[in-house]
XYZ file of C-alpha atoms in Angstrom:
608
model
C 42.615 42.579 -26.530
C 44.749 40.275 -24.451
C 43.943 38.107 -21.455
C 45.773 38.523 -18.152
C 45.830 36.431 -14.979
C 47.900 37.180 -11.876
C 48.033 35.411 -8.511
C 49.950 36.559 -5.431
C 50.594 34.856 -2.110
C 49.746 31.246 -2.925
C 50.487 28.792 -0.126
C 51.159 26.101 -2.712
C 53.856 26.987 -5.242
C 54.486 23.485 -6.531
C 54.518 22.367 -10.150
C 50.869 21.402 -9.816
C 50.020 25.021 -8.917
C 51.899 26.247 -11.979
C 49.932 23.795 -14.083
C 46.694 25.078 -12.550
C 47.606 28.689 -13.387
C 48.326 27.663 -16.980
C 44.999 25.846 -17.126
C 43.090 28.876 -15.833
C 44.971 31.254 -18.130
C 43.982 29.026 -21.039
C 40.355 29.983 -20.363
C 41.322 33.435 -21.649
C 43.017 32.257 -24.831
C 40.139 33.484 -27.012
C 41.198 37.005 -25.988
C 44.803 36.416 -27.004
C 45.306 33.534 -29.435
C 48.707 34.721 -30.710
C 51.018 33.735 -27.830
C 51.082 32.668 -24.169
C 53.470 33.712 -21.413
C 53.943 32.987 -17.716
C 56.323 34.444 -15.133
C 56.703 32.788 -11.726
C 58.504 34.410 -8.793
C 58.290 32.300 -5.636
C 54.550 32.231 -4.832
C 53.572 34.903 -7.392
C 52.379 34.209 -10.936
C 51.746 36.544 -13.865
C 50.227 34.934 -16.976
C 49.370 36.440 -20.345
C 47.468 35.468 -23.491
C 48.488 37.833 -26.284
C 46.560 39.404 -29.130
C 49.344 41.046 -31.133
C 48.275 44.469 -32.440
C 51.383 46.666 -32.002
C 54.803 45.109 -32.720
C 53.483 41.585 -33.343
C 56.996 40.178 -33.787
C 58.627 41.056 -30.462
C 56.049 42.375 -28.003
C 55.309 39.143 -26.140
C 54.388 39.355 -22.453
C 54.916 39.472 -19.539
C 57.076 42.569 -20.006
C 60.034 43.589 -17.827
C 62.348 46.421 -16.852
C 66.029 46.128 -17.817
C 67.084 43.728 -15.046
C 63.748 41.895 -14.939
C 63.039 42.862 -11.340
C 59.774 44.536 -12.327
C 57.276 42.336 -14.187
C 54.076 43.478 -15.910
C 51.165 41.709 -17.589
C 48.950 44.101 -19.559
C 45.730 44.075 -21.522
C 45.221 47.223 -23.574
C 46.749 49.943 -25.700
C 48.826 52.948 -24.584
C 48.318 55.515 -27.342
C 50.881 58.009 -26.020
C 53.671 55.458 -25.551
C 56.030 57.257 -27.950
C 55.738 60.515 -25.999
C 56.253 58.630 -22.752
C 59.418 57.020 -24.124
C 60.801 60.514 -24.577
C 60.530 60.953 -20.791
C 62.341 57.649 -20.247
C 65.505 58.094 -22.319
C 67.665 56.650 -19.549
C 65.885 53.316 -19.987
C 66.541 50.686 -22.631
C 63.564 49.103 -24.369
C 63.594 45.597 -25.782
C 60.460 45.787 -27.935
C 58.257 48.207 -29.829
C 55.284 47.301 -27.646
C 53.249 50.282 -26.466
C 52.848 48.616 -23.067
C 56.574 48.312 -22.345
C 56.602 51.859 -20.913
C 54.694 50.746 -17.805
C 57.608 49.136 -15.938
C 60.046 52.075 -16.363
C 57.280 54.574 -15.552
C 56.773 52.727 -12.260
C 60.503 52.900 -11.552
C 60.622 56.634 -12.259
C 57.339 57.841 -10.756
C 56.172 55.112 -8.360
C 52.524 54.190 -8.111
C 51.325 57.628 -9.175
C 52.265 57.164 -12.839
C 48.919 55.676 -13.926
C 47.328 59.023 -14.791
C 50.142 59.592 -17.305
C 48.808 56.757 -19.467
C 46.538 57.728 -22.363
C 44.733 54.633 -23.478
C 42.644 51.676 -22.438
C 44.279 49.212 -20.098
C 44.175 46.760 -17.255
C 47.519 45.698 -15.864
C 49.165 43.981 -12.922
C 52.744 44.804 -11.903
C 55.036 42.863 -9.563
C 58.079 44.465 -7.930
C 60.287 41.516 -7.011
C 62.490 43.642 -4.728
C 59.864 43.430 -2.000
C 57.168 41.278 -3.652
C 54.802 44.235 -3.660
C 52.294 44.531 -6.469
C 49.817 46.948 -7.984
C 46.860 46.506 -10.330
C 45.063 49.253 -12.248
C 42.193 49.704 -14.671
C 41.629 52.485 -17.193
C 39.526 55.558 -16.423
C 36.170 54.324 -17.763
C 36.646 50.562 -17.642
C 36.951 49.926 -21.373
C 39.047 46.854 -20.630
C 37.642 44.333 -18.123
C 39.325 43.346 -14.881
C 38.252 41.229 -11.923
C 39.804 40.841 -8.484
C 39.428 37.852 -6.178
C 40.572 36.346 -2.900
C 41.416 32.707 -2.171
C 40.916 30.865 1.103
C 44.702 30.520 1.405
C 45.106 34.317 1.566
C 46.019 34.664 -2.094
C 44.973 37.684 -4.202
C 43.904 37.160 -7.823
C 43.374 39.364 -10.866
C 41.998 38.375 -14.276
C 40.566 39.876 -17.457
C 37.471 37.717 -17.182
C 35.586 36.180 -14.300
C 35.817 32.646 -15.713
C 39.547 32.525 -14.943
C 39.130 33.064 -11.172
C 35.561 32.084 -10.266
C 36.421 28.460 -9.454
C 39.469 29.171 -7.303
C 38.404 32.301 -5.408
C 36.062 32.392 -2.448
C 35.056 35.953 -3.309
C 35.615 38.129 -6.365
C 34.466 41.513 -7.669
C 34.540 43.604 -10.800
C 37.590 45.812 -10.344
C 36.319 49.421 -10.334
C 37.419 51.585 -13.296
C 39.769 54.484 -12.663
C 41.189 52.714 -9.595
C 44.497 51.250 -8.501
C 45.094 48.477 -5.964
C 48.322 48.666 -3.996
C 49.562 45.806 -1.823
C 51.716 48.308 0.062
C 48.739 50.490 0.962
C 46.430 47.515 1.317
C 43.431 48.663 -0.675
C 41.820 50.340 -3.651
C 42.007 54.044 -4.389
C 40.747 56.139 -7.282
C 43.460 57.549 -9.531
C 41.036 59.114 -12.053
C 39.532 62.289 -10.606
C 38.103 64.467 -13.412
C 36.002 67.575 -12.627
C 32.771 65.939 -13.866
C 33.026 63.072 -11.386
C 31.548 65.217 -8.613
C 28.457 65.800 -10.820
C 28.659 69.561 -10.252
C 26.973 71.468 -13.064
C 29.537 72.916 -15.538
C 29.148 76.297 -17.206
C 31.650 76.311 -20.101
C 30.054 77.627 -23.322
C 29.609 75.260 -26.253
C 32.424 75.497 -28.813
C 31.553 73.271 -31.803
C 34.998 73.496 -33.398
C 36.746 72.525 -30.153
C 34.419 69.539 -29.782
C 35.031 68.466 -33.369
C 38.797 68.788 -33.090
C 38.891 66.829 -29.831
C 36.966 63.954 -31.370
C 39.072 63.914 -34.534
C 42.183 63.743 -32.365
C 40.669 60.836 -30.406
C 39.963 58.873 -33.596
C 43.363 59.595 -35.163
C 45.311 58.306 -32.152
C 43.360 55.030 -32.380
C 44.691 54.389 -35.881
C 47.870 53.121 -34.162
C 48.155 49.528 -35.387
C 50.444 47.031 -37.094
C 47.583 44.730 -38.153
C 44.531 45.004 -40.454
C 41.638 46.973 -38.963
C 38.288 48.591 -39.729
C 35.304 50.443 -38.289
C 32.031 48.998 -36.977
C 29.430 50.956 -38.939
C 25.765 50.700 -37.960
C 24.711 53.761 -39.955
C 23.791 55.658 -36.794
C 25.339 58.978 -35.878
C 28.151 57.743 -33.642
C 29.607 54.956 -35.771
C 29.143 57.076 -38.903
C 31.176 59.906 -37.382
C 33.909 57.449 -36.394
C 33.990 56.129 -39.965
C 33.915 59.623 -41.476
C 36.824 60.884 -39.382
C 38.869 57.690 -39.787
C 38.314 57.714 -43.542
C 39.291 61.370 -43.795
C 42.577 60.935 -41.893
C 43.603 57.371 -42.749
C 45.806 58.304 -45.690
C 48.117 60.367 -43.470
C 48.498 57.645 -40.810
C 51.263 55.066 -40.467
C 48.662 52.321 -40.798
C 47.959 53.382 -44.398
C 51.552 52.537 -45.353
C 50.935 48.895 -44.433
C 47.246 48.386 -45.151
C 46.260 51.000 -47.709
C 44.190 54.157 -47.493
C 40.726 52.669 -48.102
C 38.897 52.114 -44.835
C 37.103 48.820 -44.220
C 33.689 49.039 -42.545
C 31.473 46.296 -41.101
C 27.762 46.008 -40.338
C 25.385 43.242 -39.277
C 21.623 42.911 -39.158
C 18.554 40.938 -40.064
C 17.776 41.327 -43.742
C 15.884 44.556 -44.264
C 16.992 46.046 -40.937
C 17.358 49.825 -40.441
C 21.087 49.575 -39.734
C 21.999 47.692 -42.900
C 20.354 50.249 -45.148
C 21.798 53.272 -43.353
C 25.293 51.740 -43.077
C 25.403 50.961 -46.792
C 24.475 54.545 -47.593
C 27.183 55.936 -45.306
C 29.778 53.513 -46.702
C 28.929 54.529 -50.265
C 29.166 58.197 -49.319
C 32.569 57.750 -47.643
C 33.907 55.319 -50.242
C 34.792 52.576 -47.766
C 35.277 48.886 -48.480
C 32.049 47.796 -46.865
C 31.280 44.320 -45.523
C 27.637 43.500 -44.811
C 26.758 40.475 -42.690
C 23.354 38.927 -42.063
C 21.979 36.744 -39.320
C 18.597 35.236 -38.571
C 16.688 35.342 -35.321
C 17.243 31.601 -34.935
C 21.003 31.930 -35.421
C 21.051 34.567 -32.700
C 19.020 32.397 -30.338
C 21.320 29.443 -31.002
C 24.320 31.567 -29.967
C 22.843 32.841 -26.685
C 24.512 30.356 -24.351
C 27.936 31.000 -25.858
C 27.346 34.746 -25.754
C 26.413 34.718 -22.062
C 29.452 32.555 -21.263
C 31.740 35.078 -22.930
C 30.189 38.372 -21.789
C 29.561 37.147 -18.221
C 26.327 38.962 -17.515
C 22.582 38.353 -17.380
C 21.664 41.974 -18.115
C 18.931 41.945 -20.758
C 20.067 44.911 -22.864
C 23.672 43.755 -22.901
C 22.743 40.267 -24.096
C 20.377 41.616 -26.767
C 23.106 43.829 -28.224
C 26.045 41.486 -27.610
C 24.649 38.650 -29.689
C 24.770 40.330 -33.126
C 28.123 41.915 -32.184
C 29.445 38.480 -31.209
C 28.308 36.999 -34.539
C 29.756 39.917 -36.491
C 33.120 39.642 -34.719
C 33.460 36.052 -35.850
C 32.914 37.117 -39.462
C 35.364 39.997 -39.081
C 38.083 37.715 -37.699
C 37.574 35.331 -40.619
C 38.615 38.178 -42.923
C 41.947 38.532 -41.102
C 40.990 41.723 -39.247
C 42.177 41.983 -35.623
C 41.176 45.511 -34.575
C 38.013 47.592 -34.982
C 37.020 51.103 -33.945
C 33.524 51.525 -32.542
C 31.132 54.266 -31.398
C 30.332 53.354 -27.783
C 30.077 56.110 -25.174
C 28.524 58.958 -27.136
C 24.991 58.410 -25.829
C 26.188 58.503 -22.241
C 28.235 61.683 -22.719
C 25.655 63.624 -24.730
C 22.383 62.179 -23.417
C 21.599 60.388 -26.656
C 19.178 57.801 -25.344
C 15.598 58.676 -26.145
C 14.510 58.840 -22.515
C 16.608 62.013 -22.201
C 13.746 63.769 -24.021
C 11.998 63.723 -20.641
C 14.834 65.221 -18.589
C 13.137 67.930 -16.486
C 16.104 70.332 -16.349
C 19.766 70.635 -17.201
C 20.870 69.675 -13.695
C 19.166 66.282 -13.822
C 20.248 65.837 -17.429
C 23.908 66.323 -16.497
C 23.745 64.152 -13.394
C 22.202 61.340 -15.419
C 25.013 61.517 -17.995
C 27.530 61.307 -15.138
C 25.780 58.242 -13.723
C 25.710 56.634 -17.170
C 29.432 57.161 -17.786
C 30.307 55.804 -14.347
C 28.428 52.572 -15.088
C 29.634 52.054 -18.676
C 32.014 49.300 -17.558
C 29.009 47.185 -16.565
C 27.155 47.621 -19.857
C 28.424 48.956 -23.203
C 32.145 48.670 -22.442
C 31.635 45.111 -21.242
C 29.642 44.287 -24.395
C 32.037 45.917 -26.855
C 35.097 44.350 -25.278
C 33.947 40.828 -24.558
C 31.797 40.320 -27.669
C 34.768 41.097 -29.897
C 37.439 39.510 -27.695
C 35.540 36.234 -27.845
C 36.983 35.900 -31.357
C 40.349 37.585 -30.828
C 39.312 41.018 -32.098
C 40.137 44.273 -30.298
C 37.576 47.102 -30.086
C 38.684 50.721 -29.599
C 36.298 53.476 -28.547
C 37.321 57.089 -29.343
C 34.282 58.670 -27.652
C 35.740 57.412 -24.357
C 39.044 59.183 -24.859
C 39.991 60.886 -21.579
C 40.617 64.297 -23.121
C 37.433 64.172 -25.175
C 35.286 63.181 -22.191
C 36.734 65.957 -20.053
C 36.000 68.554 -22.738
C 32.509 67.270 -23.542
C 31.477 66.888 -19.888
C 32.632 70.419 -19.098
C 30.102 71.980 -21.501
C 27.094 73.692 -19.957
C 24.437 70.921 -20.149
C 21.844 73.443 -21.323
C 23.392 72.895 -24.766
C 22.796 69.139 -24.513
C 19.124 69.460 -23.579
C 16.674 68.185 -26.194
C 14.734 71.262 -27.331
C 12.227 70.650 -30.171
C 11.256 74.339 -29.978
C 14.820 75.218 -31.024
C 15.184 72.350 -33.497
C 17.533 70.408 -31.204
C 17.129 66.631 -31.191
C 19.178 64.265 -29.041
C 22.970 64.819 -29.330
C 22.382 68.063 -31.218
C 25.681 69.587 -30.073
C 27.613 66.658 -31.575
C 25.609 66.699 -34.812
C 26.029 70.456 -35.131
C 29.788 70.231 -34.546
C 30.126 68.041 -37.638
C 27.568 69.881 -39.777
C 30.107 71.325 -42.214
C 28.526 72.841 -45.327
C 31.836 73.327 -47.157
C 33.278 69.869 -46.538
C 30.471 67.619 -45.250
C 31.372 64.672 -43.083
C 28.043 62.896 -43.646
C 24.751 63.307 -45.527
C 22.355 65.531 -43.575
C 19.719 62.871 -42.998
C 22.334 60.513 -41.537
C 23.804 63.282 -39.409
C 20.333 63.907 -37.982
C 19.040 60.302 -37.899
C 17.111 59.398 -34.736
C 18.905 57.300 -32.166
C 18.593 53.515 -32.599
C 20.013 51.241 -29.920
C 22.169 48.545 -31.521
C 19.822 45.754 -30.441
C 16.946 47.614 -32.139
C 18.799 48.769 -35.225
C 19.876 45.275 -36.299
C 16.153 44.565 -36.843
C 13.165 45.092 -34.591
C 12.104 41.449 -34.893
C 15.363 40.434 -33.163
C 14.092 41.590 -29.766
C 10.580 40.375 -30.495
C 12.025 36.968 -31.415
C 13.998 36.794 -28.178
C 10.882 37.530 -26.162
C 8.898 34.886 -28.025
C 11.627 32.319 -27.460
C 11.826 33.100 -23.748
C 8.044 32.803 -23.448
C 8.341 29.209 -24.655
C 11.160 28.368 -22.246
C 9.846 29.981 -19.051
C 6.405 29.173 -17.667
C 4.158 31.569 -15.761
C 4.714 29.466 -12.651
C 8.499 29.727 -12.967
C 8.321 33.521 -13.222
C 5.907 33.817 -10.292
C 8.431 32.020 -8.069
C 11.428 33.987 -9.345
C 11.942 35.874 -6.087
C 12.494 32.576 -4.245
C 14.888 31.151 -6.821
C 16.758 34.413 -7.489
C 16.323 36.700 -4.462
C 19.139 38.976 -5.659
C 18.347 40.985 -8.812
C 15.109 39.049 -9.234
C 14.147 38.769 -12.926
C 10.783 40.393 -13.680
C 10.280 39.144 -17.239
C 10.534 35.743 -18.868
C 13.356 36.970 -21.060
C 15.374 38.084 -18.023
C 14.588 34.801 -16.239
C 15.781 32.779 -19.236
C 19.103 34.619 -19.409
C 19.575 34.252 -15.668
C 19.223 30.462 -15.818
C 21.940 30.275 -18.474
C 24.244 32.574 -16.521
C 23.809 30.566 -13.306
C 24.849 27.362 -15.075
C 28.204 28.911 -16.005
C 28.708 31.067 -12.912
C 26.824 29.579 -9.938
C 28.581 31.405 -7.111
C 27.064 34.343 -5.208
C 29.942 36.724 -6.056
C 29.315 36.106 -9.767
C 25.688 37.226 -9.719
C 26.687 40.255 -7.646
C 28.902 41.550 -10.469
C 25.779 42.240 -12.562
C 23.800 45.448 -11.898
C 20.057 45.494 -11.406
C 17.175 47.901 -10.930
C 14.418 49.297 -13.162
C 15.276 50.820 -16.550
C 13.471 52.425 -19.450
C 15.265 52.581 -22.814
C 18.651 52.063 -21.052
C 18.082 54.641 -18.300
C 19.338 54.419 -14.755
C 16.765 53.707 -12.065
C 16.779 57.387 -11.082
C 15.721 58.560 -14.554
C 12.661 56.275 -14.536
C 11.164 58.875 -12.193
C 11.080 61.438 -15.030
C 7.830 60.022 -16.431
C 5.184 58.249 -14.339
C 4.050 56.172 -17.336
C 7.460 54.554 -17.694
C 7.125 52.512 -14.513
C 4.362 50.559 -16.269
C 6.460 49.831 -19.350
C 9.934 48.971 -18.064
C 11.974 47.685 -20.995
C 15.550 48.565 -21.979
C 14.723 48.838 -25.688
C 14.654 52.320 -27.189
C 11.160 51.529 -28.470
C 9.960 51.560 -24.872
C 10.337 55.347 -24.902
C 6.668 55.829 -25.729
C 5.873 59.061 -27.466
C 9.522 59.563 -28.432
C 10.725 56.672 -30.613
C 9.327 56.679 -34.135
C 8.439 52.999 -33.776
C 7.427 52.903 -30.118
C 5.768 49.703 -28.910
C 2.433 51.277 -28.115
C 2.175 53.216 -31.356
C 3.270 50.187 -33.370
C 0.632 47.998 -31.772
C -2.102 50.479 -32.682
C -0.842 50.823 -36.242
C -0.616 47.049 -36.637
C -4.205 46.633 -35.532
C -5.426 49.372 -37.870
C -3.422 48.002 -40.786
C -4.788 44.494 -40.294
C -8.346 45.822 -40.265
C -7.743 47.727 -43.476
C -6.173 44.734 -45.197
C -9.058 42.483 -44.293
C -11.582 44.893 -45.769
C -9.668 46.035 -48.843
C -9.397 44.197 -52.148
C -6.341 46.226 -53.217
C -3.845 46.764 -50.398
C -1.697 48.929 -52.670
C -4.297 51.665 -52.393
C -3.943 51.946 -48.627
C -0.132 51.953 -48.512
C 0.227 55.736 -48.060
C -1.837 55.521 -44.876
C 0.098 52.702 -43.212
C 2.988 53.761 -40.992
C 6.196 51.726 -40.436
C 5.550 48.955 -37.941
C 7.853 47.614 -35.263
C 8.331 44.132 -36.717
C 10.333 44.681 -39.884
C 7.772 47.216 -41.150
C 5.357 47.263 -44.062
C 7.289 48.096 -47.187
C 6.529 48.910 -50.805
C 9.041 47.116 -52.986
C 8.593 47.613 -56.721
C 4.895 48.306 -56.212
C 4.429 44.911 -54.540
C 2.981 45.310 -51.052
C 4.478 42.824 -48.610
C 4.791 42.384 -44.878
C 7.724 40.824 -43.117
C 7.449 39.403 -39.628
C 10.588 37.811 -38.247
C 12.158 35.888 -41.101
C 8.904 35.037 -42.975
C 7.494 37.118 -45.806
C 3.955 36.802 -47.022
C 2.796 38.485 -50.216
C -0.607 40.141 -50.507
C -2.148 40.880 -53.891
């Protein structure tokens, strides 16, 4: 990922203004530590911080057309750039950069060329002939972009809020799938897929078509001139990404430079569900697996830095971003600059556990549409900014335009969770890759229950965050929250704690307005909370809040913990009762070499 900053219409275009633009662009250098560039045309500035992934030697930005009258600063990857170059044979290219096609496409097709791009991107383009400019963001919002307005009438764009928040009177999160045109004077949506209207599709389920579309999405994301790998949690989505990438890596251009053995990465608390499952998948696929550990305290110590980088106070996003942030630092230390990840599948296929309660296929489909439309505020934001904080790029094949269009056109009856028919969440995806002749994954991994990343790294991670927040926020502070934070008022001590950190970094009203709010259960939208009356009493974004669905739901775990404690207190040989004690939500009771132990947080106490 790169960092972009563009400013148009400044009243002051002195050397001091240029210095200020350089200073603000430097706030994005973590996104692009490889090179910096700045183009100034009268009172217009386009700055760039580069992370070199494709053509590291000559692809520095800003990029230009042949006579340098069209200037572009881009953050992203254009996967179909070679095909697009075939349409632009009358143009001469200076570099091998995938993003260099943008300027000539604008010259040939005008502002309507954006839908021709297959990739993830945010860009700003200046036409110096008339000083007009456009800005655009990819279909789903995989790459971040913000837009702001200065008191002097200037218009600003930046990859992250921190680059414009001090100098703009107002700023917003640039909506995904949109283009801003100075000529037309406003935003308009360029991405208009059939599913956007939320009408119910009726196309029959074709497992082979779904499989082929996803394999194609993964293969195109192997485009790289630098070392890369796959983020592997051991869950269905990341395991499928790893399986497909591993299967097709040898035939890719990347294998010629970096070898045909895929590197995979996982992080968790010791003993966490993800670490165990990821190791098993890595062994099955034969990847070069890298396993990282962190403690609850290390995660807590990183919270302020995490919130500064991801620019949100959303509870779920912070919970999941922290281990991803820590892992990205480890990955970068190994010399890896690009990773492929599994975000987006749960939104497309209704993989979150609360979808078990969807009353009918109509509401199921409409909820998936709502989830995809808001991805840029949650999982896309997390995946991009947590990795970009350390100069690592994350690619997400589930959010491929072609794949989304195919998957969202399937009759949602096939996505419904139907225990009576043996269909668990994301059954149509699991079934598509259930190949008896040439298995992609072991069966029990292919049909593993959904774990949200913040849960899968270790259940005591979330419990530790809550405990820490309880010590930082008093009952009195929380009771007055509506007076201190009238917008998106925090309702828990954990949410209050994150909000105080966020406000220190981003104190302006427009900043807090970029973060969504509203009730949620296990990552649902506010609308889906209505599916079960009991959920309104247990609002928590963790998957374990889906009572009666998750195998380690809070309520069930609390009961089991109480029963287990009673048994232990009255039993002289705990080993005898082990078969009757279910996994608990902390780090679970485990039987290791016939020695019965319990782990809570990072402390382990033996019992004999």
